[in-house]
Amino acid sequence: MKTLIVDPKSYIDKAAELILKGELVVFPTETVYGLGADAFNPDAVEKIFEAKGRPQDNPLIVHISRTEQVESVAKDIPKAFYTLAQRFMPGPLTVILPKGDKIPYTVTAGGDTVGVRMPDNVWARALISASRPLAAPSANISKHISPTTALHVYEDLNGRVPIILDGGACRVGIESTVLDLTAEIPTILRPGAITADMLAPILGEVTASGTVIKTAKSPGMKYQHYAPGVPTFTAQEMLRAIAEYDKFAAEGLRPVIIAREVSCGMLGNRAHISVGSTGEEFANRIYAALHDAEKCYDRIIVEELGDSGIENSVMNRVFKAAGGHRV
Ligand code: TXA
Ligand code: MG
């Protein structure tokens, strides 16, 4: 199969047609690119698992374009969903709800709940409006880093999908917050740009499963995700990052340090990639930095951030990329 990277402006109708025919379409969202299929068509959804090499026990998020559409994919929807929708949708928030009867078990990996999200990207919503709610995971090969540009997708899925709608670089850069509203206390299963501090005033109470999620409540959490193709480490302090860098270099390896702008100032002529000054910038640039680093270097060291707000969400991904290896 030939994979085309296309301009959504002229291809949205063709893309909707493909979805209705049971084919896959890659589309941009504000978080990362998604690999979409008709959420009501189990054969189409099956193709997602094949194209990604995704384990069958990992459920998919269903993407909608209007709040009311939730009623076609979920049931027994609590009031809190609508309050959250008013405040955060469209946006980088996925809410776990009781599964609607029209959603096949292929989407939910056999479970009775479904993740629902309304992406904040005009092309994503245009595609859904012109076709169906879309079941979609991140558009990477299973366990690789999530894609934040059409080119990242192409590098992973060339030959496995017919078209990639190129919507430019993703604004947020890390995957959505996953919030379980079916739990007794609303629980964050995956931290993201919508943080516990933002959700608590609306929900009254919210708990987070933390960066290390031991239960398989959100099955995707038990896998090492987001892993670059070369060994990756996190550094608690820049001095340690530098010591480790120099050790690798002395062994004849080509290391690189990914760090905040201010920290890069300490590095002299050591290879580095700056990911900006704020947690938001770090989130926005981290996957592109990891994609670049794995192509040009053979060891990656990432500076650790703090553990609150979006910094915690970014570190959740970075610790997984490093498989917990710290220096
Ligand atoms: O930002 C995002 O969420 C992106 C874009 C494309 O929307 N999607 C994404 O999908 O990151 P994926 O499949 O790569 O990650 C979805 C995560 C997985 O860890 C999965 O286990 C969890 O959400 N999940 C999905 N449905 C669930 C459910 N019903 N219950 C618990 N966890 C669920
Ligand atoms: Mg993913």
Tab-separated table of C-alpha atoms and ligand atoms in Angstrom:
chain	number	residue	atom	x	y	z
A	1	MET	CA	0.000	0.000	0.000
A	2	LYS	CA	1.252	3.457	-0.884
A	3	THR	CA	0.960	6.035	1.903
A	4	LEU	CA	0.120	9.609	0.883
A	5	ILE	CA	0.731	12.663	3.057
A	6	VAL	CA	-2.033	15.060	2.054
A	7	ASP	CA	-3.392	18.537	2.746
A	8	PRO	CA	-6.619	18.176	4.770
A	9	LYS	CA	-8.108	21.221	2.996
A	10	SER	CA	-8.525	19.292	-0.230
A	11	TYR	CA	-8.729	15.759	1.186
A	12	ILE	CA	-11.251	15.850	4.011
A	13	ASP	CA	-14.130	14.459	1.865
A	14	LYS	CA	-11.953	11.694	0.453
A	15	ALA	CA	-10.768	10.884	3.997
A	16	ALA	CA	-14.384	10.693	5.267
A	17	GLU	CA	-15.200	8.362	2.371
A	18	LEU	CA	-12.314	6.076	3.330
A	19	ILE	CA	-13.545	5.967	6.947
A	20	LEU	CA	-17.086	5.057	5.818
A	21	LYS	CA	-15.604	2.299	3.648
A	22	GLY	CA	-13.880	0.807	6.715
A	23	GLU	CA	-10.366	2.075	5.947
A	24	LEU	CA	-7.854	3.802	8.224
A	25	VAL	CA	-7.031	7.538	8.151
A	26	VAL	CA	-4.303	9.298	10.129
A	27	PHE	CA	-5.453	12.707	11.374
A	28	PRO	CA	-3.901	15.536	13.390
A	29	THR	CA	-5.072	16.414	16.907
A	30	GLU	CA	-3.805	19.029	19.362
A	31	THR	CA	-2.027	16.318	21.391
A	32	VAL	CA	-0.467	13.785	18.978
A	33	TYR	CA	-1.513	12.326	15.596
A	34	GLY	CA	-4.272	9.687	15.707
A	35	LEU	CA	-4.776	6.517	13.643
A	36	GLY	CA	-8.532	6.541	13.085
A	37	ALA	CA	-11.217	4.071	12.065
A	38	ASP	CA	-15.048	4.049	12.198
A	39	ALA	CA	-15.700	3.357	15.895
A	40	PHE	CA	-18.900	1.432	15.039
A	41	ASN	CA	-17.182	-0.937	12.568
A	42	PRO	CA	-15.309	-3.805	14.276
A	43	ASP	CA	-13.520	-4.886	11.057
A	44	ALA	CA	-12.211	-1.363	10.527
A	45	VAL	CA	-11.101	-1.132	14.164
A	46	GLU	CA	-9.310	-4.456	13.811
A	47	LYS	CA	-7.116	-2.844	11.126
A	48	ILE	CA	-5.811	-0.358	13.695
A	49	PHE	CA	-4.428	-3.178	15.844
A	50	GLU	CA	-2.804	-4.773	12.776
A	51	ALA	CA	-1.248	-1.557	11.456
A	52	LYS	CA	0.239	-0.645	14.857
A	53	GLY	CA	1.101	-4.110	16.087
A	54	ARG	CA	-0.945	-3.173	19.153
A	55	PRO	CA	-1.782	-5.766	21.846
A	56	GLN	CA	-5.478	-6.728	21.665
A	57	ASP	CA	-6.014	-6.048	25.358
A	58	ASN	CA	-5.360	-2.309	25.062
A	59	PRO	CA	-8.590	-0.318	24.511
A	60	LEU	CA	-8.955	2.622	22.104
A	61	ILE	CA	-10.249	6.134	22.707
A	62	VAL	CA	-13.356	7.187	20.754
A	63	HIS	CA	-13.161	10.714	19.305
A	64	ILE	CA	-16.309	12.805	18.874
A	65	SER	CA	-16.931	16.223	17.301
A	66	ARG	CA	-19.918	17.487	19.335
A	67	THR	CA	-20.815	16.993	23.002
A	68	GLU	CA	-24.194	15.336	22.252
A	69	GLN	CA	-22.420	12.671	20.196
A	70	VAL	CA	-21.288	11.137	23.496
A	71	GLU	CA	-24.772	9.620	23.749
A	72	SER	CA	-24.106	7.419	20.701
A	73	VAL	CA	-20.898	5.957	22.151
A	74	ALA	CA	-21.518	5.849	25.936
A	75	LYS	CA	-24.469	5.357	28.317
A	76	ASP	CA	-25.480	6.274	31.893
A	77	ILE	CA	-23.484	9.453	31.402
A	78	PRO	CA	-22.981	11.317	34.685
A	79	LYS	CA	-23.642	15.066	34.969
A	80	ALA	CA	-19.951	15.577	35.651
A	81	PHE	CA	-19.174	14.650	32.058
A	82	TYR	CA	-21.203	17.576	30.746
A	83	THR	CA	-19.661	19.973	33.254
A	84	LEU	CA	-16.205	18.830	32.189
A	85	ALA	CA	-17.189	19.085	28.528
A	86	GLN	CA	-18.298	22.668	28.987
A	87	ARG	CA	-14.991	23.609	30.522
A	88	PHE	CA	-12.430	21.431	28.708
A	89	MET	CA	-13.892	20.198	25.416
A	90	PRO	CA	-12.717	20.369	22.773
A	91	GLY	CA	-9.361	19.751	24.444
A	92	PRO	CA	-6.778	17.247	25.675
A	93	LEU	CA	-9.074	15.326	28.041
A	94	THR	CA	-10.338	11.738	27.664
A	95	VAL	CA	-13.162	10.663	29.954
A	96	ILE	CA	-13.851	6.991	30.736
A	97	LEU	CA	-17.605	6.240	30.761
A	98	PRO	CA	-19.835	3.144	30.609
A	99	LYS	CA	-19.648	1.764	27.065
A	100	GLY	CA	-22.595	2.411	24.718
A	101	ASP	CA	-24.253	-0.608	23.044
A	102	LYS	CA	-23.232	0.469	19.519
A	103	ILE	CA	-19.523	0.425	20.343
A	104	PRO	CA	-18.012	-2.991	19.544
A	105	TYR	CA	-15.861	-4.774	22.113
A	106	THR	CA	-12.916	-4.559	19.698
A	107	VAL	CA	-12.735	-0.864	20.652
A	108	THR	CA	-12.875	-1.415	24.401
A	109	ALA	CA	-10.693	-4.555	24.427
A	110	GLY	CA	-13.621	-6.521	25.815
A	111	GLY	CA	-14.329	-4.043	28.628
A	112	ASP	CA	-17.589	-2.332	29.583
A	113	THR	CA	-16.140	1.183	29.597
A	114	VAL	CA	-15.124	3.505	26.777
A	115	GLY	CA	-12.767	6.480	26.649
A	116	VAL	CA	-14.338	9.523	24.966
A	117	ARG	CA	-12.563	12.662	23.805
A	118	MET	CA	-13.276	15.688	21.615
A	119	PRO	CA	-10.041	16.794	19.977
A	120	ASP	CA	-9.253	20.513	19.646
A	121	ASN	CA	-8.229	20.409	16.007
A	122	VAL	CA	-10.478	21.633	13.194
A	123	TRP	CA	-9.442	18.848	10.780
A	124	ALA	CA	-10.016	16.118	13.337
A	125	ARG	CA	-13.511	17.424	14.060
A	126	ALA	CA	-14.249	18.038	10.358
A	127	LEU	CA	-13.352	14.416	9.606
A	128	ILE	CA	-15.559	13.092	12.422
A	129	SER	CA	-18.460	15.368	11.379
A	130	ALA	CA	-18.207	14.133	7.788
A	131	SER	CA	-18.034	10.463	8.802
A	132	ARG	CA	-18.394	8.797	12.231
A	133	PRO	CA	-16.977	8.910	15.742
A	134	LEU	CA	-13.402	7.657	15.335
A	135	ALA	CA	-11.674	5.013	17.399
A	136	ALA	CA	-8.041	6.114	17.402
A	137	PRO	CA	-4.811	5.478	19.269
A	138	SER	CA	-1.651	7.503	18.703
A	139	ALA	CA	-0.413	6.923	15.138
A	140	ASN	CA	2.876	5.195	15.986
A	141	ILE	CA	4.040	1.607	15.852
A	142	SER	CA	3.175	0.031	19.220
A	143	LYS	CA	5.689	1.017	21.953
A	144	HIS	CA	7.465	3.671	19.857
A	145	ILE	CA	7.320	7.414	20.606
A	146	SER	CA	4.030	9.164	19.756
A	147	PRO	CA	4.068	11.269	16.564
A	148	THR	CA	3.691	15.045	16.699
A	149	THR	CA	4.240	15.681	12.972
A	150	ALA	CA	3.008	13.967	9.781
A	151	LEU	CA	6.611	12.982	9.051
A	152	HIS	CA	6.910	11.130	12.397
A	153	VAL	CA	3.803	9.152	11.389
A	154	TYR	CA	5.183	8.439	7.925
A	155	GLU	CA	8.422	7.079	9.374
A	156	ASP	CA	6.456	4.546	11.473
A	157	LEU	CA	3.438	3.689	9.310
A	158	ASN	CA	4.565	4.120	5.691
A	159	GLY	CA	2.949	1.306	3.681
A	160	ARG	CA	0.432	0.491	6.452
A	161	VAL	CA	-2.120	3.311	5.999
A	162	PRO	CA	-3.557	4.912	2.858
A	163	ILE	CA	-3.417	8.569	3.908
A	164	ILE	CA	-1.989	10.907	6.510
A	165	LEU	CA	-3.767	14.265	6.867
A	166	ASP	CA	-0.958	16.745	7.493
A	167	GLY	CA	-2.127	19.336	10.007
A	168	GLY	CA	1.356	20.572	10.964
A	169	ALA	CA	3.005	20.152	14.373
A	170	CYS	CA	0.730	19.285	17.322
A	171	ARG	CA	0.114	22.156	19.737
A	172	VAL	CA	0.174	20.279	23.078
A	173	GLY	CA	2.631	17.537	22.161
A	174	ILE	CA	1.804	14.841	24.756
A	175	GLU	CA	-1.258	12.592	24.855
A	176	SER	CA	-4.513	13.585	26.540
A	177	THR	CA	-5.227	13.277	30.238
A	178	VAL	CA	-7.249	10.087	30.821
A	179	LEU	CA	-9.837	10.556	33.592
A	180	ASP	CA	-11.942	7.628	34.822
A	181	LEU	CA	-15.432	8.816	35.771
A	182	THR	CA	-16.639	5.258	36.411
A	183	ALA	CA	-14.430	4.973	39.506
A	184	GLU	CA	-15.909	5.827	42.914
A	185	ILE	CA	-13.613	8.839	43.053
A	186	PRO	CA	-12.733	10.327	39.641
A	187	THR	CA	-9.247	9.006	38.910
A	188	ILE	CA	-6.542	10.247	36.566
A	189	LEU	CA	-5.200	7.151	34.801
A	190	ARG	CA	-2.789	9.064	32.563
A	191	PRO	CA	-1.594	12.598	33.378
A	192	GLY	CA	-1.677	15.190	30.601
A	193	ALA	CA	-2.089	18.896	29.915
A	194	ILE	CA	-5.379	18.990	31.872
A	195	THR	CA	-3.956	18.512	35.350
A	196	ALA	CA	-5.443	17.356	38.688
A	197	ASP	CA	-5.325	20.977	39.883
A	198	MET	CA	-7.542	22.012	36.994
A	199	LEU	CA	-10.004	19.130	37.463
A	200	ALA	CA	-10.361	19.218	41.257
A	201	PRO	CA	-12.389	22.464	41.493
A	202	ILE	CA	-14.949	21.024	39.070
A	203	LEU	CA	-15.138	17.461	40.367
A	204	GLY	CA	-14.676	18.221	44.059
A	205	GLU	CA	-12.402	15.256	44.416
A	206	VAL	CA	-9.937	13.657	42.053
A	207	THR	CA	-7.187	11.149	42.645
A	208	ALA	CA	-4.215	10.352	40.489
A	209	SER	CA	-2.737	6.928	40.054
A	210	GLY	CA	0.690	8.582	40.063
A	211	THR	CA	3.494	8.173	37.562
A	212	VAL	CA	3.904	4.485	38.339
A	213	ILE	CA	0.613	2.789	37.652
A	214	LYS	CA	0.661	-0.707	39.110
A	215	THR	CA	-2.825	-1.887	38.288
A	216	ALA	CA	-3.856	-2.690	34.749
A	217	LYS	CA	-6.989	-0.537	35.089
A	218	SER	CA	-5.795	1.395	32.038
A	219	PRO	CA	-4.134	-1.475	30.232
A	220	GLY	CA	-1.904	0.773	28.109
A	221	MET	CA	-0.083	1.835	31.272
A	222	LYS	CA	1.524	-1.521	31.875
A	223	TYR	CA	3.543	-1.427	28.651
A	224	GLN	CA	6.788	0.431	28.161
A	225	HIS	CA	5.507	3.133	25.851
A	226	TYR	CA	7.172	5.962	24.086
A	227	ALA	CA	10.527	4.180	23.790
A	228	PRO	CA	13.069	5.680	21.397
A	229	GLY	CA	15.222	3.336	19.315
A	230	VAL	CA	18.377	3.938	21.407
A	231	PRO	CA	19.090	3.581	25.158
A	232	THR	CA	17.585	6.491	27.058
A	233	PHE	CA	18.228	7.777	30.591
A	234	THR	CA	16.889	10.524	32.824
A	235	ALA	CA	19.172	12.743	34.916
A	236	GLN	CA	18.148	14.116	38.299
A	237	GLU	CA	20.747	16.884	38.013
A	238	MET	CA	22.609	18.428	35.119
A	239	LEU	CA	25.985	17.608	36.709
A	240	ARG	CA	25.068	13.942	36.564
A	241	ALA	CA	23.876	14.320	32.989
A	242	ILE	CA	27.229	15.844	32.065
A	243	ALA	CA	29.241	13.137	33.867
A	244	GLU	CA	27.264	10.414	32.094
A	245	TYR	CA	27.579	12.214	28.755
A	246	ASP	CA	31.365	12.453	29.127
A	247	LYS	CA	31.570	8.778	30.087
A	248	PHE	CA	29.638	7.729	26.966
A	249	ALA	CA	31.725	10.037	24.778
A	250	ALA	CA	34.933	8.533	26.207
A	251	GLU	CA	33.619	5.114	25.171
A	252	GLY	CA	33.356	6.375	21.596
A	253	LEU	CA	29.550	6.664	21.700
A	254	ARG	CA	27.564	9.669	20.474
A	255	PRO	CA	25.389	10.877	23.377
A	256	VAL	CA	22.979	13.815	23.404
A	257	ILE	CA	21.368	15.719	26.277
A	258	ILE	CA	17.753	16.920	26.063
A	259	ALA	CA	17.207	19.719	28.565
A	260	ARG	CA	15.590	23.039	29.356
A	261	GLU	CA	17.017	26.157	27.746
A	262	VAL	CA	18.724	27.357	30.963
A	263	SER	CA	20.375	23.991	31.556
A	264	CYS	CA	21.684	23.833	27.989
A	265	GLY	CA	23.780	26.887	28.872
A	266	MET	CA	25.938	24.635	31.100
A	267	LEU	CA	26.797	22.193	28.353
A	268	GLY	CA	29.532	23.929	26.365
A	269	ASN	CA	29.987	22.139	23.064
A	270	ARG	CA	28.340	18.891	24.179
A	271	ALA	CA	25.525	17.815	21.827
A	272	HIS	CA	22.161	18.935	23.156
A	273	ILE	CA	18.562	19.687	22.190
A	274	SER	CA	16.750	22.489	24.018
A	275	VAL	CA	13.100	21.909	24.837
A	276	GLY	CA	12.351	25.494	25.901
A	277	SER	CA	11.761	27.172	29.240
A	278	THR	CA	8.303	26.157	30.499
A	279	GLY	CA	6.597	22.828	31.183
A	280	GLU	CA	4.242	23.561	28.270
A	281	GLU	CA	7.179	24.050	25.905
A	282	PHE	CA	8.839	20.879	27.203
A	283	ALA	CA	5.584	18.954	26.505
A	284	ASN	CA	5.301	20.510	23.069
A	285	ARG	CA	8.838	19.595	22.012
A	286	ILE	CA	9.747	16.390	23.850
A	287	TYR	CA	8.569	13.832	21.276
A	288	ALA	CA	10.150	15.716	18.355
A	289	ALA	CA	13.390	15.930	20.377
A	290	LEU	CA	13.317	12.154	21.033
A	291	HIS	CA	12.565	11.450	17.350
A	292	ASP	CA	15.527	13.627	16.286
A	293	ALA	CA	17.820	12.229	18.964
A	294	GLU	CA	17.256	8.567	18.061
A	295	LYS	CA	18.156	9.333	14.439
A	296	CYS	CA	21.405	11.182	15.072
A	297	TYR	CA	22.779	9.813	18.373
A	298	ASP	CA	23.199	6.503	20.183
A	299	ARG	CA	22.585	7.500	23.820
A	300	ILE	CA	19.919	9.936	25.056
A	301	ILE	CA	19.965	11.668	28.453
A	302	VAL	CA	16.920	13.753	29.415
A	303	GLU	CA	16.905	16.331	32.223
A	304	GLU	CA	14.234	15.550	34.847
A	305	LEU	CA	11.610	18.200	35.615
A	306	GLY	CA	9.527	18.771	38.743
A	307	ASP	CA	6.579	16.606	39.745
A	308	SER	CA	3.625	18.970	39.672
A	309	GLY	CA	1.209	20.122	36.973
A	310	ILE	CA	2.197	19.542	33.367
A	311	GLU	CA	5.812	18.843	34.383
A	312	ASN	CA	4.537	15.688	36.088
A	313	SER	CA	2.685	14.728	32.889
A	314	VAL	CA	5.796	15.196	30.754
A	315	MET	CA	7.940	13.224	33.206
A	316	ASN	CA	5.402	10.374	33.098
A	317	ARG	CA	6.260	9.984	29.386
A	318	VAL	CA	10.002	10.586	29.806
A	319	PHE	CA	10.361	7.978	32.589
A	320	LYS	CA	8.618	5.479	30.312
A	321	ALA	CA	10.884	6.393	27.385
A	322	ALA	CA	13.847	5.692	29.664
A	323	GLY	CA	12.300	2.502	31.034
A	324	GLY	CA	13.029	3.933	34.501
A	325	HIS	CA	16.807	4.186	33.887
A	326	ARG	CA	18.095	7.208	35.860
A	327	VAL	CA	21.558	8.611	36.289
B	1	TXA	O1	-4.169	12.384	23.087
B	1	TXA	C1	-4.585	11.237	22.953
B	1	TXA	O2	-5.261	10.646	23.821
B	1	TXA	C2	-4.237	10.502	21.639
B	1	TXA	C3	-4.959	11.204	20.490
B	1	TXA	C4	-4.780	10.491	19.168
B	1	TXA	O3	-6.305	11.353	20.815
B	1	TXA	N1	-4.604	9.120	21.725
B	1	TXA	C5	-3.908	8.225	22.468
B	1	TXA	O4	-4.383	6.933	22.354
B	1	TXA	O5	-2.958	8.521	23.160
B	1	TXA	P1	-3.559	5.650	22.859
B	1	TXA	O6	-4.381	4.497	22.421
B	1	TXA	O7	-2.185	5.744	22.373
B	1	TXA	O8	-3.635	5.748	24.417
B	1	TXA	C6	-4.888	5.608	25.069
B	1	TXA	C7	-4.698	5.220	26.509
B	1	TXA	C8	-4.137	3.822	26.655
B	1	TXA	O9	-3.209	3.821	27.724
B	1	TXA	C9	-5.382	2.992	26.992
B	1	TXA	O10	-5.073	1.865	27.772
B	1	TXA	C10	-6.219	3.994	27.759
B	1	TXA	O11	-5.968	5.246	27.155
B	1	TXA	N2	-7.651	3.682	27.623
B	1	TXA	C11	-8.405	3.722	26.501
B	1	TXA	N3	-9.681	3.308	26.754
B	1	TXA	C12	-9.720	2.991	28.069
B	1	TXA	C13	-10.737	2.476	28.946
B	1	TXA	N4	-11.974	2.207	28.520
B	1	TXA	N5	-10.391	2.274	30.242
B	1	TXA	C14	-9.163	2.551	30.690
B	1	TXA	N6	-8.157	3.037	29.924
B	1	TXA	C15	-8.428	3.242	28.635
B	2	MG	MG	-0.157	5.583	22.268
